[in-house]
Amino acid sequence: MSVRELQEAFGFETPQAIYKWQHGTALPTIDNLVILSAVLDVRMDEILVLQERCVA
């Protein structure tokens, strides 16, 4: 799904929020995360990727 398609699905006037999600500079709200998971047909935990810190 393209950024433009996501923008339209969310009803955003500009795609800036989606670009910020892609680049990790912002996270979607819980409400938008629920919608995003439904639109992409994936679980929310598949969208949120947490980096584990290795302690050596």
Tab-separated table of N, CA and C in Angstrom, residues 3-55:
chain	number	residue	atom	x	y	z
A	3	VAL	N	2.000	5.323	0.312
A	3	VAL	CA	1.801	6.391	1.290
A	3	VAL	C	0.537	7.170	0.939
A	4	ARG	N	0.343	7.427	-0.334
A	4	ARG	CA	-0.849	8.165	-0.781
A	4	ARG	C	-2.127	7.406	-0.414
A	5	GLU	N	-2.128	6.091	-0.597
A	5	GLU	CA	-3.297	5.278	-0.245
A	5	GLU	C	-3.549	5.297	1.259
A	6	LEU	N	-2.476	5.221	2.047
A	6	LEU	CA	-2.623	5.302	3.503
A	6	LEU	C	-3.149	6.675	3.916
A	7	GLN	N	-2.622	7.704	3.284
A	7	GLN	CA	-3.077	9.063	3.573
A	7	GLN	C	-4.579	9.171	3.348
A	8	GLU	N	-5.047	8.620	2.252
A	8	GLU	CA	-6.475	8.665	1.945
A	8	GLU	C	-7.282	7.811	2.921
A	9	ALA	N	-6.746	6.643	3.303
A	9	ALA	CA	-7.452	5.758	4.237
A	9	ALA	C	-7.649	6.430	5.595
A	10	PHE	N	-6.664	7.226	6.013
A	10	PHE	CA	-6.751	7.912	7.300
A	10	PHE	C	-7.445	9.269	7.196
A	11	GLY	N	-7.607	9.754	5.981
A	11	GLY	CA	-8.223	11.064	5.791
A	11	GLY	C	-7.305	12.216	6.140
A	12	PHE	N	-5.991	11.972	6.082
A	12	PHE	CA	-5.018	13.023	6.378
A	12	PHE	C	-4.921	13.975	5.190
A	13	GLU	N	-4.749	15.269	5.475
A	13	GLU	CA	-4.584	16.250	4.399
A	13	GLU	C	-3.216	16.132	3.747
A	14	THR	N	-2.201	15.776	4.539
A	14	THR	CA	-0.844	15.608	4.009
A	14	THR	C	-0.307	14.249	4.461
A	15	PRO	N	0.725	13.743	3.787
A	15	PRO	CA	1.283	12.444	4.150
A	15	PRO	C	2.359	12.512	5.237
A	16	GLN	N	2.577	13.685	5.827
A	16	GLN	CA	3.696	13.861	6.756
A	16	GLN	C	3.677	12.876	7.920
A	17	ALA	N	2.531	12.622	8.514
A	17	ALA	CA	2.457	11.699	9.653
A	17	ALA	C	2.906	10.305	9.241
A	18	ILE	N	2.506	9.872	8.068
A	18	ILE	CA	2.868	8.531	7.603
A	18	ILE	C	4.368	8.447	7.361
A	19	TYR	N	4.954	9.488	6.763
A	19	TYR	CA	6.404	9.506	6.570
A	19	TYR	C	7.131	9.461	7.913
A	20	LYS	N	6.614	10.169	8.903
A	20	LYS	CA	7.233	10.150	10.232
A	20	LYS	C	7.150	8.762	10.844
A	21	TRP	N	6.027	8.061	10.639
A	21	TRP	CA	5.907	6.684	11.129
A	21	TRP	C	6.947	5.805	10.450
A	22	GLN	N	7.091	5.962	9.142
A	22	GLN	CA	8.033	5.136	8.383
A	22	GLN	C	9.468	5.351	8.842
A	23	HIS	N	9.810	6.599	9.138
A	23	HIS	CA	11.188	6.925	9.504
A	23	HIS	C	11.461	6.808	10.999
A	24	GLY	N	10.439	6.481	11.769
A	24	GLY	CA	10.618	6.290	13.200
A	24	GLY	C	10.744	7.566	13.999
A	25	THR	N	10.376	8.691	13.419
A	25	THR	CA	10.451	9.950	14.163
A	25	THR	C	9.170	10.237	14.929
A	26	ALA	N	8.131	9.448	14.672
A	26	ALA	CA	6.864	9.559	15.400
A	26	ALA	C	6.172	8.207	15.356
A	27	LEU	N	5.278	8.003	16.293
A	27	LEU	CA	4.484	6.774	16.326
A	27	LEU	C	3.014	7.125	16.142
A	28	PRO	N	2.258	6.221	15.527
A	28	PRO	CA	0.822	6.475	15.414
A	28	PRO	C	0.160	6.405	16.787
A	29	THR	N	-0.933	7.112	16.944
A	29	THR	CA	-1.717	6.990	18.168
A	29	THR	C	-2.282	5.573	18.234
A	30	ILE	N	-2.766	5.188	19.386
A	30	ILE	CA	-3.372	3.860	19.522
A	30	ILE	C	-4.521	3.701	18.535
A	31	ASP	N	-5.354	4.715	18.418
A	31	ASP	CA	-6.474	4.646	17.470
A	31	ASP	C	-5.978	4.435	16.042
A	32	ASN	N	-4.955	5.194	15.652
A	32	ASN	CA	-4.412	5.047	14.301
A	32	ASN	C	-3.692	3.718	14.127
A	33	LEU	N	-3.097	3.207	15.185
A	33	LEU	CA	-2.439	1.907	15.122
A	33	LEU	C	-3.454	0.798	14.868
A	34	VAL	N	-4.594	0.886	15.504
A	34	VAL	CA	-5.662	-0.098	15.283
A	34	VAL	C	-6.122	-0.048	13.826
A	35	ILE	N	-6.325	1.151	13.316
A	35	ILE	CA	-6.745	1.306	11.918
A	35	ILE	C	-5.662	0.797	10.976
A	36	LEU	N	-4.417	1.151	11.252
A	36	LEU	CA	-3.305	0.724	10.404
A	36	LEU	C	-3.194	-0.790	10.347
A	37	SER	N	-3.348	-1.445	11.481
A	37	SER	CA	-3.261	-2.907	11.489
A	37	SER	C	-4.401	-3.526	10.690
A	38	ALA	N	-5.580	-2.924	10.745
A	38	ALA	CA	-6.717	-3.432	9.967
A	38	ALA	C	-6.510	-3.195	8.475
A	39	VAL	N	-6.042	-2.009	8.121
A	39	VAL	CA	-5.825	-1.671	6.709
A	39	VAL	C	-4.750	-2.568	6.095
A	40	LEU	N	-3.685	-2.818	6.860
A	40	LEU	CA	-2.584	-3.640	6.347
A	40	LEU	C	-2.797	-5.130	6.584
A	41	ASP	N	-3.841	-5.475	7.350
A	41	ASP	CA	-4.161	-6.866	7.680
A	41	ASP	C	-2.994	-7.571	8.376
A	42	VAL	N	-2.437	-6.882	9.379
A	42	VAL	CA	-1.367	-7.442	10.209
A	42	VAL	C	-1.679	-7.143	11.671
A	43	ARG	N	-1.057	-7.904	12.565
A	43	ARG	CA	-1.234	-7.657	13.996
A	43	ARG	C	-0.476	-6.383	14.388
A	44	MET	N	-0.958	-5.729	15.431
A	44	MET	CA	-0.301	-4.507	15.888
A	44	MET	C	1.140	-4.759	16.307
A	45	ASP	N	1.411	-5.920	16.903
A	45	ASP	CA	2.784	-6.190	17.331
A	45	ASP	C	3.721	-6.389	16.144
A	46	GLU	N	3.185	-6.645	14.965
A	46	GLU	CA	4.019	-6.736	13.774
A	46	GLU	C	4.375	-5.351	13.241
A	47	ILE	N	3.582	-4.363	13.590
A	47	ILE	CA	3.857	-2.994	13.168
A	47	ILE	C	4.889	-2.361	14.089
A	48	LEU	N	4.725	-2.577	15.381
A	48	LEU	CA	5.644	-2.003	16.362
A	48	LEU	C	6.843	-2.915	16.529
A	49	VAL	N	7.986	-2.421	16.160
A	49	VAL	CA	9.215	-3.201	16.273
A	49	VAL	C	10.066	-2.554	17.351
A	50	LEU	N	10.331	-3.314	18.385
A	50	LEU	CA	11.169	-2.818	19.473
A	50	LEU	C	12.556	-3.407	19.327
A	51	GLN	N	13.554	-2.573	19.417
A	51	GLN	CA	14.924	-3.056	19.342
A	51	GLN	C	15.365	-3.486	20.728
A	52	GLU	N	15.904	-4.692	20.789
A	52	GLU	CA	16.426	-5.174	22.066
A	52	GLU	C	17.857	-4.699	22.206
A	53	ARG	N	18.178	-4.291	23.400
A	53	ARG	CA	19.530	-3.830	23.659
A	53	ARG	C	20.331	-4.979	24.219
A	54	CYS	N	21.457	-5.252	23.600
A	54	CYS	CA	22.331	-6.338	24.057
A	54	CYS	C	23.297	-5.780	25.094
A	55	VAL	N	23.375	-6.467	26.194
A	55	VAL	CA	24.314	-6.075	27.240
A	55	VAL	C	25.433	-7.097	27.239
